[in-house]
């Protein structure tokens, strides 16, 4: 996989830039190659994250994960080797400083929030229809916003505890 989005220049149709939690700041392609194990020429729109690399590499090497806390990522080998779809999951991003945006992704839905003590909703986007994060759907889907905010806050509390 490549580094995050462009530091300067264009991210094409994507909003944001390197270091941001908009899609233009972190959406990059990933390429896997392993003759006779990962089929050549296959593509997928499944969502992976760099946190998935360690559990995937251990699994594909036939090595058990070390004892201790579970990995934050998942094993992508069923997707890579057999094309099996991944289970839907929630992913979370926070920025390095109080002015950074926070984000949560569940399936095609992405919630963007600003830091302000309590997260403040900036927008809800359906990335399956709006890859550029141009149309805020938060007012049309208040229940989805509420559920995603609750999931984000639960994740944040868990991470702060650890």
mmCIF file with all atom_site columns, N, CA and C in Angstrom, residues 15 22 109-110 122-127 129-138 140-141:
data_model
loop_
_atom_site.group_PDB
_atom_site.id
_atom_site.type_symbol
_atom_site.label_atom_id
_atom_site.label_alt_id
_atom_site.label_comp_id
_atom_site.label_asym_id
_atom_site.label_entity_id
_atom_site.label_seq_id
_atom_site.pdbx_PDB_ins_code
_atom_site.Cartn_x
_atom_site.Cartn_y
_atom_site.Cartn_z
_atom_site.occupancy
_atom_site.B_iso_or_equiv
_atom_site.pdbx_formal_charge
_atom_site.auth_seq_id
_atom_site.auth_comp_id
_atom_site.auth_asym_id
_atom_site.auth_atom_id
_atom_site.pdbx_PDB_model_num
ATOM 1  N N  . UNK A 1 15  ? -12.009 14.298 -1.407 1.00 0.00 ? 15  UNK A N  1
ATOM 2  C CA . UNK A 1 15  ? -11.874 15.485 -0.575 1.00 0.00 ? 15  UNK A CA 1
ATOM 3  C C  . UNK A 1 15  ? -10.710 15.284 0.398  1.00 0.00 ? 15  UNK A C  1
ATOM 4  N N  . UNK A 1 22  ? -10.426 12.970 5.790  1.00 0.00 ? 22  UNK A N  1
ATOM 5  C CA . UNK A 1 22  ? -11.255 12.894 4.597  1.00 0.00 ? 22  UNK A CA 1
ATOM 6  C C  . UNK A 1 22  ? -10.659 11.802 3.712  1.00 0.00 ? 22  UNK A C  1
ATOM 7  N N  . UNK A 1 109 ? -20.904 3.970  4.985  1.00 0.00 ? 109 UNK A N  1
ATOM 8  C CA . UNK A 1 109 ? -21.202 5.213  5.689  1.00 0.00 ? 109 UNK A CA 1
ATOM 9  C C  . UNK A 1 109 ? -19.992 5.740  6.440  1.00 0.00 ? 109 UNK A C  1
ATOM 10 N N  . UNK A 1 110 ? -19.786 7.048  6.334  1.00 0.00 ? 110 UNK A N  1
ATOM 11 C CA . UNK A 1 110 ? -18.681 7.696  7.027  1.00 0.00 ? 110 UNK A CA 1
ATOM 12 C C  . UNK A 1 110 ? -19.204 8.929  7.754  1.00 0.00 ? 110 UNK A C  1
ATOM 13 N N  . UNK A 1 122 ? -19.767 16.917 11.687 1.00 0.00 ? 122 UNK A N  1
ATOM 14 C CA . UNK A 1 122 ? -19.468 17.763 10.542 1.00 0.00 ? 122 UNK A CA 1
ATOM 15 C C  . UNK A 1 122 ? -20.273 17.276 9.344  1.00 0.00 ? 122 UNK A C  1
ATOM 16 N N  . UNK A 1 123 ? -20.406 15.965 9.213  1.00 0.00 ? 123 UNK A N  1
ATOM 17 C CA . UNK A 1 123 ? -21.182 15.434 8.102  1.00 0.00 ? 123 UNK A CA 1
ATOM 18 C C  . UNK A 1 123 ? -21.231 13.921 8.112  1.00 0.00 ? 123 UNK A C  1
ATOM 19 N N  . UNK A 1 124 ? -22.270 13.401 7.473  1.00 0.00 ? 124 UNK A N  1
ATOM 20 C CA . UNK A 1 124 ? -22.448 11.972 7.251  1.00 0.00 ? 124 UNK A CA 1
ATOM 21 C C  . UNK A 1 124 ? -22.480 11.759 5.749  1.00 0.00 ? 124 UNK A C  1
ATOM 22 N N  . UNK A 1 125 ? -21.695 10.807 5.267  1.00 0.00 ? 125 UNK A N  1
ATOM 23 C CA . UNK A 1 125 ? -21.554 10.607 3.832  1.00 0.00 ? 125 UNK A CA 1
ATOM 24 C C  . UNK A 1 125 ? -21.747 9.143  3.474  1.00 0.00 ? 125 UNK A C  1
ATOM 25 N N  . UNK A 1 126 ? -22.410 8.907  2.361  1.00 0.00 ? 126 UNK A N  1
ATOM 26 C CA . UNK A 1 126 ? -22.557 7.558  1.817  1.00 0.00 ? 126 UNK A CA 1
ATOM 27 C C  . UNK A 1 126 ? -21.515 7.419  0.712  1.00 0.00 ? 126 UNK A C  1
ATOM 28 N N  . UNK A 1 127 ? -20.389 6.792  1.040  1.00 0.00 ? 127 UNK A N  1
ATOM 29 C CA . UNK A 1 127 ? -19.268 6.718  0.105  1.00 0.00 ? 127 UNK A CA 1
ATOM 30 C C  . UNK A 1 127 ? -19.563 5.849  -1.111 1.00 0.00 ? 127 UNK A C  1
ATOM 31 N N  . UNK A 1 129 ? -22.033 6.293  -2.944 1.00 0.00 ? 129 UNK A N  1
ATOM 32 C CA . UNK A 1 129 ? -22.636 7.207  -3.912 1.00 0.00 ? 129 UNK A CA 1
ATOM 33 C C  . UNK A 1 129 ? -21.927 8.562  -3.979 1.00 0.00 ? 129 UNK A C  1
ATOM 34 N N  . UNK A 1 130 ? -21.077 8.829  -3.005 1.00 0.00 ? 130 UNK A N  1
ATOM 35 C CA . UNK A 1 130 ? -20.477 10.154 -2.880 1.00 0.00 ? 130 UNK A CA 1
ATOM 36 C C  . UNK A 1 130 ? -19.033 10.012 -2.393 1.00 0.00 ? 130 UNK A C  1
ATOM 37 N N  . UNK A 1 131 ? -18.163 9.535  -3.265 1.00 0.00 ? 131 UNK A N  1
ATOM 38 C CA . UNK A 1 131 ? -16.762 9.300  -2.902 1.00 0.00 ? 131 UNK A CA 1
ATOM 39 C C  . UNK A 1 131 ? -16.046 10.605 -2.541 1.00 0.00 ? 131 UNK A C  1
ATOM 40 N N  . UNK A 1 132 ? -16.537 11.722 -3.037 1.00 0.00 ? 132 UNK A N  1
ATOM 41 C CA . UNK A 1 132 ? -15.922 13.016 -2.773 1.00 0.00 ? 132 UNK A CA 1
ATOM 42 C C  . UNK A 1 132 ? -16.402 13.680 -1.502 1.00 0.00 ? 132 UNK A C  1
ATOM 43 N N  . UNK A 1 133 ? -17.282 13.008 -0.755 1.00 0.00 ? 133 UNK A N  1
ATOM 44 C CA . UNK A 1 133 ? -17.796 13.543 0.514  1.00 0.00 ? 133 UNK A CA 1
ATOM 45 C C  . UNK A 1 133 ? -18.317 14.971 0.343  1.00 0.00 ? 133 UNK A C  1
ATOM 46 N N  . UNK A 1 134 ? -19.184 15.140 -0.629 1.00 0.00 ? 134 UNK A N  1
ATOM 47 C CA . UNK A 1 134 ? -19.727 16.460 -0.930 1.00 0.00 ? 134 UNK A CA 1
ATOM 48 C C  . UNK A 1 134 ? -21.117 16.681 -0.342 1.00 0.00 ? 134 UNK A C  1
ATOM 49 N N  . UNK A 1 135 ? -21.898 15.609 -0.172 1.00 0.00 ? 135 UNK A N  1
ATOM 50 C CA . UNK A 1 135 ? -23.286 15.750 0.258  1.00 0.00 ? 135 UNK A CA 1
ATOM 51 C C  . UNK A 1 135 ? -23.465 15.224 1.671  1.00 0.00 ? 135 UNK A C  1
ATOM 52 N N  . UNK A 1 136 ? -23.662 16.151 2.607  1.00 0.00 ? 136 UNK A N  1
ATOM 53 C CA . UNK A 1 136 ? -23.873 15.800 4.011  1.00 0.00 ? 136 UNK A CA 1
ATOM 54 C C  . UNK A 1 136 ? -25.299 15.261 4.174  1.00 0.00 ? 136 UNK A C  1
ATOM 55 N N  . UNK A 1 137 ? -25.407 14.026 4.630  1.00 0.00 ? 137 UNK A N  1
ATOM 56 C CA . UNK A 1 137 ? -26.710 13.373 4.806  1.00 0.00 ? 137 UNK A CA 1
ATOM 57 C C  . UNK A 1 137 ? -27.118 13.265 6.271  1.00 0.00 ? 137 UNK A C  1
ATOM 58 N N  . UNK A 1 138 ? -26.429 13.980 7.156  1.00 0.00 ? 138 UNK A N  1
ATOM 59 C CA . UNK A 1 138 ? -26.680 13.822 8.593  1.00 0.00 ? 138 UNK A CA 1
ATOM 60 C C  . UNK A 1 138 ? -28.106 14.209 8.989  1.00 0.00 ? 138 UNK A C  1
ATOM 61 N N  . UNK A 1 140 ? -30.745 13.917 7.144  1.00 0.00 ? 140 UNK A N  1
ATOM 62 C CA . UNK A 1 140 ? -31.663 12.925 6.579  1.00 0.00 ? 140 UNK A CA 1
ATOM 63 C C  . UNK A 1 140 ? -31.609 11.591 7.331  1.00 0.00 ? 140 UNK A C  1
ATOM 64 N N  . UNK A 1 141 ? -30.512 11.355 8.066  1.00 0.00 ? 141 UNK A N  1
ATOM 65 C CA . UNK A 1 141 ? -30.317 10.073 8.750  1.00 0.00 ? 141 UNK A CA 1
ATOM 66 C C  . UNK A 1 141 ? -29.901 10.283 10.209 1.00 0.00 ? 141 UNK A C  1
#
